[in-house]
Coordinates of C-alpha atoms in Angstrom, one line a residue:
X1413 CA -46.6 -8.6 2.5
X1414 CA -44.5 -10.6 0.1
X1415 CA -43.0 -6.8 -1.1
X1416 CA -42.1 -6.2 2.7
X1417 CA -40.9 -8.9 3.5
X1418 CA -38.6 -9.3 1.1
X1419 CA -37.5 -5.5 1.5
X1420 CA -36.7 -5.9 4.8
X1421 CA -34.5 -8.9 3.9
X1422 CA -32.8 -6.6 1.7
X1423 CA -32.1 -4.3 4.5
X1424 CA -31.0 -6.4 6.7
X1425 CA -28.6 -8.1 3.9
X1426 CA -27.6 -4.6 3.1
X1427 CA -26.9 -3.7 6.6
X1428 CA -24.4 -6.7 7.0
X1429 CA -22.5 -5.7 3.5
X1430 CA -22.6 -2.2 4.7
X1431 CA -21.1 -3.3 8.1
X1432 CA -18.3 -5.8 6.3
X1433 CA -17.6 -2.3 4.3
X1434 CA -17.6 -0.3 7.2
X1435 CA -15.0 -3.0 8.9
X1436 CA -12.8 -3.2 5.7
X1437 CA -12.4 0.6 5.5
X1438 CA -11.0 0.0 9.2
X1439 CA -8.6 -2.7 8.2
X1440 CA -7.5 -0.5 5.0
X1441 CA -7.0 2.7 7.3
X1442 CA -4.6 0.2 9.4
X1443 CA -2.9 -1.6 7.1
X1444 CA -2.2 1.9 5.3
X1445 CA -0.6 3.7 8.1
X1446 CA 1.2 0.3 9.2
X1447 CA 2.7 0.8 5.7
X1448 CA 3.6 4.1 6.0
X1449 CA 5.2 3.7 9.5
X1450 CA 7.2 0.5 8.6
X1451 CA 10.9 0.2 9.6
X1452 CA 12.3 -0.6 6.2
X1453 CA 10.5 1.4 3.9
X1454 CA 10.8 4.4 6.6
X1455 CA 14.5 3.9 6.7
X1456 CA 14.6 3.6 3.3
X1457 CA 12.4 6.6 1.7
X1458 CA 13.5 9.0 4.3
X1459 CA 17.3 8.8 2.6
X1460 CA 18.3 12.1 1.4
X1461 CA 21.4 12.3 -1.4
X1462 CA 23.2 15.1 -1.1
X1463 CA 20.0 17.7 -2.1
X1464 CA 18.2 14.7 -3.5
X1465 CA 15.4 12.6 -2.1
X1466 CA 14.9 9.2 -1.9
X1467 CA 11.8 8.4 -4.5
X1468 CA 8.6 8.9 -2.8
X1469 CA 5.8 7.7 -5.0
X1470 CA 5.1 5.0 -2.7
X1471 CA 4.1 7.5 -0.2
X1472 CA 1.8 8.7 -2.1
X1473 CA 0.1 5.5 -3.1
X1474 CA -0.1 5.2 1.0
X1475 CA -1.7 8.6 1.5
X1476 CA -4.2 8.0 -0.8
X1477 CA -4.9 4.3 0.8
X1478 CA -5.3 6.6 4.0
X1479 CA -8.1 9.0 2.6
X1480 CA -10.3 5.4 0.9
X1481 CA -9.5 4.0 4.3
X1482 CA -11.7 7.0 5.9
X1483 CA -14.0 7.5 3.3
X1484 CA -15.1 4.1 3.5
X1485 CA -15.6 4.1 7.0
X1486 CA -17.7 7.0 6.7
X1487 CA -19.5 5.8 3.5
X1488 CA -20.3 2.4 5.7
X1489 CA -21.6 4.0 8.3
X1490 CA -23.7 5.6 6.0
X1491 CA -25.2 3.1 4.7
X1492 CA -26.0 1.4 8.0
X1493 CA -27.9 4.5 9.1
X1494 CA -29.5 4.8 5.5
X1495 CA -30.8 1.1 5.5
X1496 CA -31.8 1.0 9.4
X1497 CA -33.8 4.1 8.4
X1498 CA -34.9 2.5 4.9
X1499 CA -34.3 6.5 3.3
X1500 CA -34.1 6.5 -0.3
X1501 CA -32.0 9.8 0.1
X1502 CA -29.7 8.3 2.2
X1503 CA -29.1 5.3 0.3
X1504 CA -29.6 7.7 -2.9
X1505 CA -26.4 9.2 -1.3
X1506 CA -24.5 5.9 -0.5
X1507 CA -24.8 5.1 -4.0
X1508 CA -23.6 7.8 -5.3
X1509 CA -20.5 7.8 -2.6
X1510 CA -20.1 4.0 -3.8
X1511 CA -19.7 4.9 -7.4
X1512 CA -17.1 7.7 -6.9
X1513 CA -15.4 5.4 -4.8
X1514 CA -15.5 2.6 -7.3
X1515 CA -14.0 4.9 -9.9
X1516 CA -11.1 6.2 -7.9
X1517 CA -10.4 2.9 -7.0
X1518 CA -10.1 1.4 -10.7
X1519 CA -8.3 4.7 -11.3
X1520 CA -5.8 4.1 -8.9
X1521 CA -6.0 0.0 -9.9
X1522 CA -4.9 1.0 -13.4
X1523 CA -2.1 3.8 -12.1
X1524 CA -1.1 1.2 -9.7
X1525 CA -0.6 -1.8 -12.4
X1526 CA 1.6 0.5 -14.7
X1527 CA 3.7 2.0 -12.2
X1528 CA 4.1 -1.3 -9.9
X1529 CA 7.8 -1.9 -11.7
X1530 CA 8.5 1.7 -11.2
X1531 CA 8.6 2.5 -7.5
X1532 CA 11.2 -0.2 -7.0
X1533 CA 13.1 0.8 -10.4
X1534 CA 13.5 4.6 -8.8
X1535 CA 14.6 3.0 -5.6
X1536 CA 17.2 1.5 -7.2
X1537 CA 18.3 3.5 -9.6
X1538 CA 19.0 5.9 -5.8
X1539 CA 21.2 3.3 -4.3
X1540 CA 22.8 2.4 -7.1
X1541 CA 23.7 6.5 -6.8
X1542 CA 24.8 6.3 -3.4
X1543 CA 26.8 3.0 -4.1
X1544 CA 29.3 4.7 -6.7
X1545 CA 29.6 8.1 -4.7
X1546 CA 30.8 5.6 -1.5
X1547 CA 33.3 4.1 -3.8
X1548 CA 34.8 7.4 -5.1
X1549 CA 37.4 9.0 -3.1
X1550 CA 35.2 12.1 -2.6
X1551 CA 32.6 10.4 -0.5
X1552 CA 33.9 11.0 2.4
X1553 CA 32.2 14.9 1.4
X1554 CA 29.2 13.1 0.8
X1555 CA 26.6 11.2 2.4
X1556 CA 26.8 8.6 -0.3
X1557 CA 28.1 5.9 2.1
X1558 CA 25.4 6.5 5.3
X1559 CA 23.2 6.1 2.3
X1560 CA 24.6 3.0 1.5
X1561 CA 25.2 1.4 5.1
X1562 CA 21.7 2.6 6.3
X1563 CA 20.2 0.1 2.6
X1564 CA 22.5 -3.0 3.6
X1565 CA 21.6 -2.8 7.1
X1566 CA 17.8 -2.9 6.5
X1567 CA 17.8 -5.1 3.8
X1568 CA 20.5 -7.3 5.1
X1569 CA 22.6 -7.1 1.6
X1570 CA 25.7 -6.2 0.3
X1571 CA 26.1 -4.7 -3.4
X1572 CA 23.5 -3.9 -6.0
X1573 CA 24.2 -7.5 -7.3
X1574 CA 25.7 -11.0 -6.0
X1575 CA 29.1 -10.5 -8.1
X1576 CA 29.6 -7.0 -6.8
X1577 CA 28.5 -7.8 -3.2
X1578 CA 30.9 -10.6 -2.8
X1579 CA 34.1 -7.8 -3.8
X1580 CA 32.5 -5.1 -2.1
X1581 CA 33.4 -6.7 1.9
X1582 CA 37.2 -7.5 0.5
X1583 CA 37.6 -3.8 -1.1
X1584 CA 35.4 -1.8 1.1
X1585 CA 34.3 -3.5 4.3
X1586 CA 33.2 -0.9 5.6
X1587 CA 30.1 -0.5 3.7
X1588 CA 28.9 -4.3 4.7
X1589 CA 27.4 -4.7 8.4
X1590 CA 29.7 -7.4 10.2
X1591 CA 28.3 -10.6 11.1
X1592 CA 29.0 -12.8 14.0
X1593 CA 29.7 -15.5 11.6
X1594 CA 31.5 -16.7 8.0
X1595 CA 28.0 -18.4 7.1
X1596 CA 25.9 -15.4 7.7
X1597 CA 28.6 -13.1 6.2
X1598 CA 28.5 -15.5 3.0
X1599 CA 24.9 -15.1 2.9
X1600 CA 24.8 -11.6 2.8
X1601 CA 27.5 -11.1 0.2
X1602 CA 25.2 -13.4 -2.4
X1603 CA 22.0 -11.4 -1.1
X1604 CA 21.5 -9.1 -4.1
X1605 CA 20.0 -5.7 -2.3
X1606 CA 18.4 -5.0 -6.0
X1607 CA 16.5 -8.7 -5.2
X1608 CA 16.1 -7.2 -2.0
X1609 CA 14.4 -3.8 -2.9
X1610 CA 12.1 -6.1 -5.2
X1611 CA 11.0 -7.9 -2.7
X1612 CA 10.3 -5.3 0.1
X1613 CA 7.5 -3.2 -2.6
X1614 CA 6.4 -6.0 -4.3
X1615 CA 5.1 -7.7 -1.7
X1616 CA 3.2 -4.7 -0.4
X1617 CA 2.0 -3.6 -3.3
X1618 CA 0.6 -7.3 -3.4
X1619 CA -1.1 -6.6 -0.5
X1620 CA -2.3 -3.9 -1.2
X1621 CA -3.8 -5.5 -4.5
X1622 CA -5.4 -7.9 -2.9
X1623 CA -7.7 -5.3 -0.4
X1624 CA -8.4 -3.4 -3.5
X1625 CA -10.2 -6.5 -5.1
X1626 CA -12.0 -7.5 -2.1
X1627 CA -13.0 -4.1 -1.3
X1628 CA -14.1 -3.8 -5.0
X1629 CA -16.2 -6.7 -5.1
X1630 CA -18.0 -5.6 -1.7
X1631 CA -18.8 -2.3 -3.3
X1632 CA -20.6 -4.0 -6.3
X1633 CA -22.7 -6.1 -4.2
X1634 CA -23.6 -3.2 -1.7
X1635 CA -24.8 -0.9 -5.6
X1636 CA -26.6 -3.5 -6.5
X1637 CA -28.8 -4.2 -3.1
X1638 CA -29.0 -0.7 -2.4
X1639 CA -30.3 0.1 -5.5
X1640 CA -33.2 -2.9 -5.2
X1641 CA -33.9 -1.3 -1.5
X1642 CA -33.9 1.9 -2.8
X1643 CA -36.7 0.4 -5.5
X1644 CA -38.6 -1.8 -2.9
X1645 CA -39.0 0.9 -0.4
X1646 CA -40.5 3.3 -3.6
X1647 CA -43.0 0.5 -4.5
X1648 CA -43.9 -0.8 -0.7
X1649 CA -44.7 3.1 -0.1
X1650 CA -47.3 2.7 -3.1
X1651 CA -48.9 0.1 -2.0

């Protein structure tokens, strides 16, 4: 009895971490495509330079949140049926779906933690691009300064940095949205758009940092129960 009962604790217990996991992959799948249909970035990553593309590596980061989204809602459901039904090929399978999943996401962890400077560099490194074709007198053949005017009006900035922004208006004001008034004009000359640009990914990519740890430490807990059900129901079948 003492074997049973304390397998059937398990399940249930299992059966809740399996359902938090099963409500996380949810939320992932959400915040993932919320990501990837988000004004600014959208505006922003959809800018083409003359035949060149805006970087898109953060795109792909949010494709791949996409798929652990769904897996993880089908890997939860999974392991509700599998502990419901107490079958040790089920959970044999949820296991082994936990562990791939584990290693893609420390995969992805460690890709994600040396790139996380570099989707916001290549960003950059494109408008600063765009900003000195809509200085030169040929950019009127280009779309250097759509480019340009499509980053200031998102971001609400003016220049790549504070110095340039505040000549940029008195040179070229036509590459600085207007502003009802001289405060809020002020405040957009100072407004770096390479501050800006650091701001807009890092505080997603923060975000998504933060699911990946919670997710991670749910998937731990769910290997370890599901392997001690996985034991219990073995030795309660033996007795």
């Amino acid at each position: 009895m003492g074997v049973e009962g304390c397998t059937k604790c398990i399940k249930y217990l299992l059966f809740v971490f399996n359902f938090i996991f099963w409500l996380a992959g949810g939320i992932i799948l959400g915040v993932a495509l919320w990501l990837r249909h988000d004004s600014q970035t959208t505006n922003i990553l959809y800018l083409q330079l003359g035949d060149k593309q805006a970087p898109n590596t953060f795109y792909v980061g949010i494709y791949i949140l996409i798929a652990v989204g769904a897996v993880m809602m089908f890997v939860g459901f999974l392991g509700c049926y599998g502990a419901i039904q107490e079958s040790q090929c089920l959970l044999g399978t949820f296991f082994t779906c936990l562990v791939i999943l584990f290693a893609c996401e420390v995969a992805a962890g460690i890709w994600g933690f040396v790139n996380k400077d570099q989707i916001a560099k290549d960003v950059k490194q494109f408008y600063d691009q765009a900003f000195q074709q809509a200085l030169m007198a040929e950019s009127e053949t280009n779309n250097g300064k759509a480019v340009v005017k499509t980053f200031h009006e998102t971001l609400d900035c003016c220049g790549p940095d504070a110095a340039i922004g505040v000549i940029t208006p008195l040179w070229r004001e036509d590459l600085c949205p207007k502003k009802d008034s001289f405060l809020k004009s002020l405040s957009q000359m100072t407004t770096s758009c390479h501050k800006k640009i650091d701001e807009l990914f890092s505080g997603k990519l923060y975000l998504i940092g933060i699911a990946a740890i919670v997710v991670a430490v749910i998937m731990i807990f769910e290997m370890i129960l599901s392997m001690v059900l996985c034991c219990g129901i073995r030795n309660s079948s033996v007795y």
